[in-house]
Structure formats: structure tokens, C-alpha cells
């Protein structure tokens, strides 16, 4: 079996990557919420219970659940020399500038013997008070003290439980993303180490995009329609330039099967930050859609330029969304199911709480947030198997079941 294998949004899910929300959520404060992309502070204990319920639904349905923190700890355990390199890179990317502080933080982190504890600490963030005893003997550094907006010498990474975004599985490879925000860009370091050094992934995973590229793209915008067509959102998080770049990389890669990308231009707003907040596939011929995007949505087809491998051909599709999807999926008809049935207020409320953001674990079988009862009732009426998870606290981070999961292996779909 290949380490990564994802050629659809709906094929039976075999293996998925999650991150159980941890102490990083305890380091959110009212002043940092906006910068750290949260709308409120979740109650950690309940958020963890909800997340465990999510993992249980997946396991009960035959999915192997692996955790980011475990893969990363295994990566360090398998490569004893790597800890030093990882810590130095982590410290640099946390924005710690002076040699003195670098050394203090390095020693502090390196004192964690257990690899998993170390990884969880890097995720949690480091408050300057934790280093106090070590700082007592040195002068404070003006550079580090004035450049820090909070007491954190390394910021927490509270968005890590949205494992959908730092990389995206495409066929047997990945897009290792450069993120839109400073706070989330640090998250991709874990995927970089896992794909480069974890015994199961090293040398097995092609990279179609790299975190050091100049343009940003996030996994919530990347949807695998089938083994040769991707949909990618042009959104707050994903730039058109990044899509052209990944298109060229995919079209020229000898092992990648993707020959067409549909770029969905969606309005740039907090509520619609990624394509998957307004649009997910739930069955071979069914998608959930937020009615708010139907007017402004533009779809572009991107294909290889047969005359010039450095260029791509781009064409605007002037047709109804359901017709475009049916054509590229090669099926007669597609049904779009509107969030909350299209009622304006209910649709806006439920979309805000990720009513359109479903995780499909087999054709017609989806995991959803329980709170979106109007949309969920409609999905049941349409014949879907709807697996509901609790969501009072997790939803405060503005992401749903699809955002909280990264499929690593799915079965092929018989179209
Ligand atoms: N794939 C998604 N829709 N992810 C949602 C991520 C939410 C997160 N707070 C952010 O702003 O980045």
C-alpha cells in the first residue's frame, strides 16, 4: 500500500490524520484571538471530549486514526540526530531572534526527554515566565522583549486541530502548503519533518507544492474530485498564483495523474475562508453548498498547455455549477444540497458553524456537527447516512469535521 493514497473526496476512508486539541487552547487570550484566528476561547476539557467522540465515530466505521503528535514523536525517535535540527528550526520560525534567547529556549525544550511531551510543548507555546529561573542570571534582551506582543516567547498553535490545512493529500503525493497567516505557517513544520524523515513516509510521498514557495495555498481549498481532476478554491487563503504553480508542478510530474484543475473563485471573507467552508462532496452525485456563494462564484478550467510546459491554459466555465461538476465527474447529473435548505438566516447561521463542512467517509456517509439541525435533517431526508458529533466547543475555532481531518488513505471509488 502507498503511504498516501487519496483520489476522491468520498472513497471509503481507511486512514486519517487528526490532532487532539491540547494545551495550546489554554494559551488563547482575548487579545490574541484575532491574530490566532479564533472567535472565542473553547473550554479545553469539553473540546477534547468532543474530539474523542469524533475519533470514535471514525474508528467505529473502520478508519485507522493517527495523530500528528504521535507521527512527529515517532519521526524524532527514528532519527536521533534530528531533534537538534528540529528544535533549531522551530526556534527560528517562532521568531526568537537573539542568540541568548535561542540558547535558553533550546535548553528548555531539550530538557524534555519524552519526544511526545516535547512535541506537545512546541504546540502549546512557551510563556516567558516558564523560563524565568534561567533568565534571572542574564540581562533581558531588548530585541526580544520589544518585538514580543505578548508574554509568549513562542506563540501557541491553536489551529493545529484543523489538520486539513497545513498539507493536502493529492493522489499519492501532497501539497505541503505555505499558509496565509504567520500563525499557521509554523504548523507546516511538522508535516515537513514527517514526510522527509518518518520511516513510513520518507521517500514515499511526492511534493507538488512546498512550504517555501512564495504564494499561499491551504488544504481546506483543495478537493480531489477524482483521480485526474482537482477543485481548488481561490479564497482568502489560496492565491491564484499558487494554483497556477501547483498546476504546472502536477501537470509535469511523471507520477501525478491530475490533468485538470477547476479553480473556484469564492468571495474573500472570514465566513468563507476556504472552499470547504461553503462546498463539500457527500456522495458520488451530491454536494453540500452554501447558497451565499452561488451568485458570485466563478469557475475556471486549468489544463496543460501542449505547446509550452511552462504555461497552463485557463478558460472560464460559463455554465451552472451542477452541470460543470457532472461533466468533470463523468456522470449524468449532480445534485447540490443547499445549507439549511437555502433559508437565508438559517443558512448563514449554520454555515458559520460549518453546516456545509462535512467529512465524507464513504459514498453517502458523512460526519457532521450535531448543532446544524436544519441542514442535517435535510441531508437525512436526501438519503444520506448522517453521523453527528458534538460541537459546542470545537466550533469556536471556525472549522468542522472536514477541517479537522486529513485523509491519508481512501479506497478507490467505482464510478
Ligand atoms: N479547512 C478549513 N475550513 N479549516 C478551518 C480553519 C479554521 C482556523 N481557525 C483558521 O482560520 O485557519
Tab-separated table of C-alpha atoms and ligand atoms in Angstrom:
chain	number	residue	atom	x	y	z
A	1	UNK	CA	0.000	0.000	0.000
A	2	UNK	CA	1.225	3.508	-0.741
A	3	UNK	CA	1.778	5.824	2.215
A	4	UNK	CA	-0.635	8.438	0.816
A	5	UNK	CA	-3.490	7.491	-1.468
A	6	UNK	CA	-6.385	9.874	-1.982
A	7	UNK	CA	-8.101	10.141	-5.350
A	8	UNK	CA	-11.540	11.367	-4.288
A	9	UNK	CA	-13.460	13.168	-1.564
A	10	UNK	CA	-15.756	10.214	-0.947
A	11	UNK	CA	-13.930	6.879	-1.326
A	12	UNK	CA	-14.090	4.720	1.804
A	13	UNK	CA	-11.782	6.385	4.318
A	14	UNK	CA	-9.093	3.963	5.549
A	15	UNK	CA	-6.613	6.186	7.390
A	16	UNK	CA	-6.865	9.747	8.643
A	17	UNK	CA	-4.647	12.274	10.421
A	18	UNK	CA	-6.053	14.174	13.416
A	19	UNK	CA	-4.644	16.325	16.181
A	20	UNK	CA	-6.341	16.152	19.568
A	21	UNK	CA	-6.698	19.758	20.753
A	22	UNK	CA	-4.263	20.301	23.593
A	23	UNK	CA	-2.930	22.900	25.986
A	24	UNK	CA	-2.343	25.324	23.107
A	25	UNK	CA	-6.031	26.250	23.526
A	26	UNK	CA	-5.318	27.320	27.114
A	27	UNK	CA	-2.934	29.921	25.735
A	28	UNK	CA	-5.604	31.823	23.812
A	29	UNK	CA	-6.487	35.176	25.370
A	30	UNK	CA	-8.950	37.872	24.273
A	31	UNK	CA	-6.098	39.998	22.950
A	32	UNK	CA	-4.612	37.243	20.816
A	33	UNK	CA	-7.815	35.690	19.453
A	34	UNK	CA	-7.934	37.639	16.224
A	35	UNK	CA	-4.279	37.164	15.366
A	36	UNK	CA	-4.532	33.463	16.181
A	37	UNK	CA	-7.693	33.100	14.040
A	38	UNK	CA	-10.157	32.129	16.774
A	39	UNK	CA	-13.512	33.728	17.556
A	40	UNK	CA	-13.756	32.621	21.172
A	41	UNK	CA	-11.874	30.545	23.729
A	42	UNK	CA	-13.010	26.897	23.735
A	43	UNK	CA	-13.343	25.003	27.036
A	44	UNK	CA	-10.484	22.543	26.571
A	45	UNK	CA	-11.913	19.629	28.544
A	46	UNK	CA	-15.117	19.624	26.536
A	47	UNK	CA	-13.309	20.280	23.250
A	48	UNK	CA	-11.214	17.171	23.925
A	49	UNK	CA	-14.302	15.102	24.751
A	50	UNK	CA	-15.924	16.241	21.509
A	51	UNK	CA	-12.773	15.455	19.589
A	52	UNK	CA	-12.555	11.984	21.156
A	53	UNK	CA	-16.177	11.421	20.098
A	54	UNK	CA	-15.161	12.368	16.532
A	55	UNK	CA	-12.258	9.887	16.594
A	56	UNK	CA	-14.564	7.194	17.975
A	57	UNK	CA	-17.104	7.673	15.159
A	58	UNK	CA	-14.255	7.265	12.691
A	59	UNK	CA	-12.809	4.161	14.384
A	60	UNK	CA	-16.256	2.591	14.738
A	61	UNK	CA	-16.561	2.960	10.985
A	62	UNK	CA	-13.332	1.153	10.229
A	63	UNK	CA	-10.997	4.149	9.889
A	64	UNK	CA	-7.468	3.996	11.271
A	65	UNK	CA	-6.903	7.230	13.199
A	66	UNK	CA	-3.360	8.544	13.568
A	67	UNK	CA	-2.347	11.650	15.480
A	68	UNK	CA	0.036	14.356	14.305
A	69	UNK	CA	1.798	14.430	17.662
A	70	UNK	CA	2.452	10.656	17.526
A	71	UNK	CA	3.783	10.699	13.954
A	72	UNK	CA	6.080	13.555	14.856
A	73	UNK	CA	7.307	11.845	18.043
A	74	UNK	CA	7.972	8.668	16.013
A	75	UNK	CA	9.874	10.774	13.480
A	76	UNK	CA	12.211	12.055	16.184
A	77	UNK	CA	12.547	8.621	17.804
A	78	UNK	CA	13.584	7.040	14.493
A	79	UNK	CA	16.219	9.702	13.751
A	80	UNK	CA	18.230	10.560	16.869
A	81	UNK	CA	20.176	13.318	15.115
A	82	UNK	CA	17.026	15.136	14.094
A	83	UNK	CA	15.965	16.594	17.434
A	84	UNK	CA	18.640	19.292	17.312
A	85	UNK	CA	17.781	20.305	13.731
A	86	UNK	CA	14.061	20.364	14.516
A	87	UNK	CA	14.475	22.436	17.664
A	88	UNK	CA	16.691	24.974	15.917
A	89	UNK	CA	14.209	25.341	13.076
A	90	UNK	CA	11.273	25.554	15.498
A	91	UNK	CA	13.049	28.304	17.439
A	92	UNK	CA	13.888	30.281	14.289
A	93	UNK	CA	10.355	30.020	12.971
A	94	UNK	CA	8.922	31.046	16.346
A	95	UNK	CA	10.661	34.371	15.711
A	96	UNK	CA	13.206	34.112	18.522
A	97	UNK	CA	15.984	36.321	17.288
A	98	UNK	CA	18.851	36.700	19.703
A	99	UNK	CA	21.457	34.016	20.292
A	100	UNK	CA	20.986	34.264	24.026
A	101	UNK	CA	17.274	33.518	23.937
A	102	UNK	CA	17.748	30.850	21.300
A	103	UNK	CA	20.070	29.012	23.615
A	104	UNK	CA	17.788	29.344	26.648
A	105	UNK	CA	14.778	28.083	24.724
A	106	UNK	CA	16.816	25.303	23.134
A	107	UNK	CA	17.973	24.060	26.529
A	108	UNK	CA	14.478	24.387	27.953
A	109	UNK	CA	12.931	22.287	25.155
A	110	UNK	CA	15.780	19.839	25.006
A	111	UNK	CA	15.254	19.057	28.689
A	112	UNK	CA	12.084	17.163	27.699
A	113	UNK	CA	13.227	13.547	27.432
A	114	UNK	CA	9.991	12.199	26.087
A	115	UNK	CA	9.580	13.010	22.390
A	116	UNK	CA	5.808	13.280	22.530
A	117	UNK	CA	5.919	15.622	25.528
A	118	UNK	CA	8.440	17.732	23.639
A	119	UNK	CA	6.231	17.940	20.552
A	120	UNK	CA	3.168	18.830	22.618
A	121	UNK	CA	5.174	21.584	24.293
A	122	UNK	CA	6.190	23.065	20.940
A	123	UNK	CA	2.488	23.112	20.018
A	124	UNK	CA	1.395	24.617	23.325
A	125	UNK	CA	3.675	27.651	23.165
A	126	UNK	CA	6.226	28.889	25.678
A	127	UNK	CA	5.483	31.660	28.103
A	128	UNK	CA	8.397	33.788	29.165
A	129	UNK	CA	7.575	33.045	32.826
A	130	UNK	CA	8.370	29.399	32.288
A	131	UNK	CA	11.941	30.420	31.552
A	132	UNK	CA	12.177	32.807	34.467
A	133	UNK	CA	14.639	30.997	36.644
A	134	UNK	CA	17.017	30.673	33.725
A	135	UNK	CA	16.595	34.335	32.797
A	136	UNK	CA	17.405	35.604	36.242
A	137	UNK	CA	21.094	35.403	35.539
A	138	UNK	CA	21.150	37.215	32.239
A	139	UNK	CA	20.245	40.687	31.078
A	140	UNK	CA	16.960	40.890	29.208
A	141	UNK	CA	17.401	41.341	25.520
A	142	UNK	CA	15.837	44.499	24.191
A	143	UNK	CA	15.248	42.984	20.747
A	144	UNK	CA	13.265	40.030	22.017
A	145	UNK	CA	11.390	41.947	24.661
A	146	UNK	CA	10.155	44.786	22.475
A	147	UNK	CA	9.373	42.607	19.484
A	148	UNK	CA	7.075	40.404	21.513
A	149	UNK	CA	3.422	41.448	21.565
A	150	UNK	CA	2.512	39.073	24.376
A	151	UNK	CA	4.304	37.142	27.070
A	152	UNK	CA	4.884	34.289	24.695
A	153	UNK	CA	8.405	33.699	23.605
A	154	UNK	CA	6.917	31.083	21.239
A	155	UNK	CA	3.257	31.537	20.357
A	156	UNK	CA	0.814	28.653	20.800
A	157	UNK	CA	-0.520	26.969	17.651
A	158	UNK	CA	-4.240	26.654	18.466
A	159	UNK	CA	-5.299	25.861	14.892
A	160	UNK	CA	-3.408	22.565	14.785
A	161	UNK	CA	-6.582	20.565	15.291
A	162	UNK	CA	-7.561	21.676	11.781
A	163	UNK	CA	-5.248	19.103	10.208
A	164	UNK	CA	-6.903	19.703	6.822
A	165	UNK	CA	-4.943	22.842	6.147
A	166	UNK	CA	-1.138	22.549	6.530
A	167	UNK	CA	-0.885	19.976	3.736
A	168	UNK	CA	-3.270	18.363	1.308
A	169	UNK	CA	-3.215	14.766	0.059
A	170	UNK	CA	-3.416	14.533	-3.741
A	171	UNK	CA	-3.156	11.075	-5.324
A	172	UNK	CA	-0.001	9.503	-3.883
A	173	UNK	CA	1.564	12.846	-3.003
A	174	UNK	CA	0.907	16.055	-1.126
A	175	UNK	CA	0.823	19.786	-1.406
A	176	UNK	CA	2.944	20.917	1.547
A	177	UNK	CA	1.442	24.317	1.958
A	178	UNK	CA	2.657	27.789	2.543
A	179	UNK	CA	-0.054	29.263	4.746
A	180	UNK	CA	-1.754	32.642	4.503
A	181	UNK	CA	-1.068	33.666	8.104
A	182	UNK	CA	2.097	33.851	10.164
A	183	UNK	CA	0.421	31.916	12.973
A	184	UNK	CA	-0.485	28.948	10.798
A	185	UNK	CA	2.697	28.873	8.729
A	186	UNK	CA	4.543	27.377	11.681
A	187	UNK	CA	2.197	24.372	11.680
A	188	UNK	CA	3.583	23.011	8.417
A	189	UNK	CA	6.947	22.272	10.011
A	190	UNK	CA	5.533	19.025	11.465
A	191	UNK	CA	4.395	17.754	8.071
A	192	UNK	CA	7.759	18.686	6.594
A	193	UNK	CA	9.601	16.524	9.134
A	194	UNK	CA	7.132	13.637	8.866
A	195	UNK	CA	7.290	13.452	5.063
A	196	UNK	CA	11.061	13.859	4.982
A	197	UNK	CA	12.003	11.609	7.896
A	198	UNK	CA	9.224	9.352	9.270
A	199	UNK	CA	10.097	5.721	8.422
A	200	UNK	CA	6.677	5.109	6.827
A	201	UNK	CA	6.635	8.305	4.730
A	202	UNK	CA	10.260	9.114	3.914
A	203	UNK	CA	10.866	8.781	0.173
A	204	UNK	CA	7.270	7.644	-0.384
A	205	UNK	CA	5.476	10.937	-0.845
A	206	UNK	CA	5.851	13.295	-3.816
A	207	UNK	CA	5.585	17.009	-3.046
A	208	UNK	CA	3.625	19.060	-5.572
A	209	UNK	CA	3.974	22.280	-3.609
A	210	UNK	CA	6.404	23.328	-0.933
A	211	UNK	CA	6.114	25.446	2.185
A	212	UNK	CA	8.997	27.623	0.978
A	213	UNK	CA	7.136	28.777	-2.157
A	214	UNK	CA	6.214	32.446	-2.356
A	215	UNK	CA	2.429	32.036	-2.722
A	216	UNK	CA	-0.064	30.736	-0.209
A	217	UNK	CA	-2.427	27.792	-0.515
A	218	UNK	CA	-4.254	25.830	2.228
A	219	UNK	CA	-5.662	22.301	2.340
A	220	UNK	CA	-9.218	23.478	3.035
A	221	UNK	CA	-9.225	24.759	-0.540
A	222	UNK	CA	-8.049	21.502	-2.145
A	223	UNK	CA	-10.709	18.948	-3.144
A	224	UNK	CA	-9.963	15.714	-5.025
A	225	UNK	CA	-12.911	15.259	-7.405
A	226	UNK	CA	-11.422	12.138	-8.983
A	227	UNK	CA	-8.005	10.774	-9.847
A	228	UNK	CA	-7.433	13.338	-12.585
A	229	UNK	CA	-9.499	16.397	-11.585
A	230	UNK	CA	-8.904	18.645	-8.580
A	231	UNK	CA	-11.060	21.540	-7.415
A	232	UNK	CA	-9.133	24.340	-5.706
A	233	UNK	CA	-10.652	27.427	-4.107
A	234	UNK	CA	-9.317	30.894	-4.866
A	235	UNK	CA	-10.063	32.344	-1.453
A	236	UNK	CA	-8.773	34.392	1.428
A	237	UNK	CA	-6.296	31.541	1.984
A	238	UNK	CA	-5.316	30.475	-1.525
A	239	UNK	CA	-3.884	32.743	-4.202
A	240	UNK	CA	-4.451	32.276	-7.913
A	241	UNK	CA	-0.635	32.297	-8.392
A	242	UNK	CA	-0.302	29.306	-6.041
A	243	UNK	CA	-2.900	27.410	-8.087
A	244	UNK	CA	-1.024	28.086	-11.325
A	245	UNK	CA	2.166	26.955	-9.646
A	246	UNK	CA	0.749	23.677	-8.327
A	247	UNK	CA	-0.961	23.117	-11.696
A	248	UNK	CA	2.369	23.321	-13.520
A	249	UNK	CA	4.005	21.024	-10.968
A	250	UNK	CA	1.221	18.445	-11.178
A	251	UNK	CA	0.902	18.504	-14.972
A	252	UNK	CA	4.629	17.991	-15.471
A	253	UNK	CA	5.119	15.377	-12.735
A	254	UNK	CA	5.732	11.911	-14.130
A	255	UNK	CA	3.687	10.067	-11.492
A	256	UNK	CA	0.850	12.545	-10.923
A	257	UNK	CA	-2.378	11.750	-12.717
A	258	UNK	CA	-4.025	15.165	-12.360
A	259	UNK	CA	-4.673	16.745	-15.787
A	260	UNK	CA	-7.347	19.311	-14.886
A	261	UNK	CA	-7.856	21.786	-12.068
A	262	UNK	CA	-11.132	23.600	-11.567
A	263	UNK	CA	-10.422	26.860	-9.763
A	264	UNK	CA	-13.422	28.095	-7.790
A	265	UNK	CA	-13.274	31.819	-7.144
A	266	UNK	CA	-15.192	32.387	-3.908
A	267	UNK	CA	-15.747	35.672	-2.049
A	268	UNK	CA	-12.860	36.660	0.216
A	269	UNK	CA	-14.328	36.713	3.737
A	270	UNK	CA	-13.807	35.290	7.219
A	271	UNK	CA	-17.007	33.221	6.997
A	272	UNK	CA	-15.902	31.658	3.689
A	273	UNK	CA	-12.189	31.355	4.435
A	274	UNK	CA	-11.722	28.085	2.459
A	275	UNK	CA	-13.667	26.392	-0.325
A	276	UNK	CA	-14.618	23.573	2.067
A	277	UNK	CA	-16.470	26.019	4.325
A	278	UNK	CA	-19.018	26.509	1.549
A	279	UNK	CA	-18.833	23.359	-0.530
A	280	UNK	CA	-18.163	19.652	0.176
A	281	UNK	CA	-18.854	16.439	-1.728
A	282	UNK	CA	-21.019	13.932	0.147
A	283	UNK	CA	-21.856	11.250	-2.412
A	284	UNK	CA	-20.957	10.355	-5.998
A	285	UNK	CA	-23.579	12.795	-7.265
A	286	UNK	CA	-24.239	15.092	-4.291
A	287	UNK	CA	-22.583	18.144	-2.778
A	288	UNK	CA	-23.488	20.491	0.083
A	289	UNK	CA	-23.288	24.147	-0.897
A	290	UNK	CA	-23.780	27.400	0.972
A	291	UNK	CA	-26.341	29.405	-1.029
A	292	UNK	CA	-24.335	32.586	-0.366
A	293	UNK	CA	-21.677	31.632	-2.953
A	294	UNK	CA	-23.949	30.682	-5.817
A	295	UNK	CA	-24.241	34.223	-7.238
A	296	UNK	CA	-20.625	35.391	-7.151
A	297	UNK	CA	-18.999	32.010	-7.892
A	298	UNK	CA	-16.763	31.829	-10.971
A	299	UNK	CA	-15.215	28.543	-12.117
A	300	UNK	CA	-12.100	28.313	-14.298
A	301	UNK	CA	-10.717	25.218	-16.003
A	302	UNK	CA	-6.929	24.906	-15.920
A	303	UNK	CA	-5.177	22.386	-18.175
A	304	UNK	CA	-1.667	21.857	-19.503
A	305	UNK	CA	-0.560	23.938	-22.463
A	306	UNK	CA	0.530	21.341	-25.039
A	307	UNK	CA	2.795	23.911	-26.727
A	308	UNK	CA	4.550	25.250	-23.643
A	309	UNK	CA	5.238	23.263	-20.489
A	310	UNK	CA	5.939	26.498	-18.580
A	311	UNK	CA	2.402	27.716	-19.121
A	312	UNK	CA	-1.139	26.490	-18.479
A	313	UNK	CA	-4.372	27.107	-20.355
A	314	UNK	CA	-7.131	28.837	-18.403
A	315	UNK	CA	-10.743	29.013	-19.513
A	316	UNK	CA	-13.767	30.410	-17.667
A	317	UNK	CA	-16.678	27.944	-17.487
A	318	UNK	CA	-19.962	29.603	-18.260
A	319	UNK	CA	-22.407	27.003	-17.066
A	320	UNK	CA	-24.373	26.066	-13.984
A	321	UNK	CA	-22.271	24.595	-11.160
A	322	UNK	CA	-24.144	21.280	-11.203
A	323	UNK	CA	-23.531	20.887	-14.941
A	324	UNK	CA	-19.839	21.675	-14.595
A	325	UNK	CA	-19.439	19.122	-11.795
A	326	UNK	CA	-21.391	16.409	-13.642
A	327	UNK	CA	-19.263	16.912	-16.757
A	328	UNK	CA	-15.918	16.661	-14.950
A	329	UNK	CA	-17.036	13.739	-12.810
A	330	UNK	CA	-18.285	11.974	-15.941
A	331	UNK	CA	-21.742	11.284	-14.505
A	332	UNK	CA	-25.180	12.258	-15.868
A	333	UNK	CA	-26.360	14.519	-13.074
A	334	UNK	CA	-25.277	16.194	-9.843
A	335	UNK	CA	-27.488	17.443	-7.026
A	336	UNK	CA	-26.490	20.474	-4.949
A	337	UNK	CA	-27.962	20.458	-1.451
A	338	UNK	CA	-28.214	23.947	-0.007
A	339	UNK	CA	-27.083	24.552	3.565
A	340	UNK	CA	-30.261	24.780	5.710
A	341	UNK	CA	-32.330	24.259	2.556
A	342	UNK	CA	-31.474	27.784	1.407
A	343	UNK	CA	-33.350	29.710	4.121
A	344	UNK	CA	-31.224	32.850	4.360
A	345	UNK	CA	-30.914	33.230	8.137
A	346	UNK	CA	-30.657	29.523	8.944
A	347	UNK	CA	-28.131	29.040	6.129
A	348	UNK	CA	-25.941	31.881	7.370
A	349	UNK	CA	-26.115	30.631	10.962
A	350	UNK	CA	-25.387	27.041	10.086
A	351	UNK	CA	-22.668	27.888	7.568
A	352	UNK	CA	-20.941	29.938	10.299
A	353	UNK	CA	-20.936	26.757	12.393
A	354	UNK	CA	-19.724	24.669	9.482
A	355	UNK	CA	-23.024	23.211	8.307
A	356	UNK	CA	-21.576	22.707	4.796
A	357	UNK	CA	-18.295	21.333	6.107
A	358	UNK	CA	-18.902	17.595	6.182
A	359	UNK	CA	-16.362	14.783	6.234
A	360	UNK	CA	-17.410	12.072	3.800
A	361	UNK	CA	-16.131	8.656	4.955
A	362	UNK	CA	-17.788	6.564	2.198
A	363	UNK	CA	-20.165	7.495	-0.628
A	364	UNK	CA	-23.305	8.822	1.100
A	365	UNK	CA	-21.861	8.535	4.641
A	366	UNK	CA	-20.860	11.794	6.325
A	367	UNK	CA	-19.714	13.106	9.693
A	368	UNK	CA	-21.321	16.443	10.635
A	369	UNK	CA	-21.678	18.813	13.591
A	370	UNK	CA	-24.823	17.968	15.538
A	371	UNK	CA	-25.699	21.640	16.085
A	372	UNK	CA	-26.651	22.253	12.429
A	373	UNK	CA	-30.001	20.552	12.793
A	374	UNK	CA	-31.774	22.196	9.850
A	375	UNK	CA	-29.101	21.114	7.362
A	376	UNK	CA	-28.721	17.688	8.987
A	377	UNK	CA	-32.461	16.951	8.746
A	378	UNK	CA	-32.370	17.825	5.056
A	379	UNK	CA	-29.350	15.597	4.444
A	380	UNK	CA	-31.145	12.676	6.131
A	381	UNK	CA	-34.218	13.312	4.001
A	382	UNK	CA	-31.998	13.116	0.928
A	383	UNK	CA	-30.982	9.610	1.996
A	384	UNK	CA	-27.523	10.265	3.411
A	385	UNK	CA	-26.175	8.414	6.439
A	386	UNK	CA	-25.520	11.321	8.800
A	387	UNK	CA	-23.159	10.648	11.740
A	388	UNK	CA	-23.477	13.522	14.190
A	389	UNK	CA	-20.727	14.637	16.558
A	390	UNK	CA	-20.949	17.080	19.479
A	391	UNK	CA	-19.645	20.525	18.622
A	392	UNK	CA	-20.293	23.199	21.249
A	393	UNK	CA	-16.603	23.952	21.837
A	394	UNK	CA	-14.753	22.757	18.737
A	395	UNK	CA	-16.845	25.018	16.508
A	396	UNK	CA	-15.439	28.118	18.217
A	397	UNK	CA	-12.304	27.652	16.105
A	398	UNK	CA	-14.399	28.053	12.891
A	399	UNK	CA	-13.881	24.667	11.343
A	400	UNK	CA	-15.941	21.481	11.009
A	401	UNK	CA	-15.343	17.751	10.533
A	402	UNK	CA	-13.625	18.177	7.149
A	403	UNK	CA	-11.293	20.848	8.519
A	404	UNK	CA	-10.405	18.644	11.492
A	405	UNK	CA	-9.218	15.687	9.402
A	406	UNK	CA	-6.654	14.950	6.711
A	407	UNK	CA	-7.309	11.722	4.802
A	408	UNK	CA	-4.104	9.765	4.220
A	409	UNK	CA	-5.659	6.728	2.536
A	410	UNK	CA	-9.015	6.289	0.832
A	411	UNK	CA	-10.274	3.373	-1.254
A	412	UNK	CA	-10.862	3.981	-4.942
A	413	UNK	CA	-14.412	4.847	-5.965
A	414	UNK	CA	-16.184	2.700	-8.574
A	415	UNK	CA	-17.745	5.437	-10.729
B	1	LIG	N1	-10.383	23.743	6.187
B	1	LIG	C1	-10.920	24.648	6.968
B	1	LIG	N2	-12.038	25.233	6.620
B	1	LIG	N3	-10.280	24.984	8.074
B	1	LIG	C2	-10.767	25.913	9.052
B	1	LIG	C3	-9.661	26.529	9.807
B	1	LIG	C4	-10.098	27.469	10.893
B	1	LIG	C5	-8.962	28.233	11.520
B	1	LIG	N4	-9.355	28.922	12.689
B	1	LIG	C6	-8.369	29.210	10.539
B	1	LIG	O1	-8.813	30.331	10.499
B	1	LIG	O2	-7.466	28.920	9.820
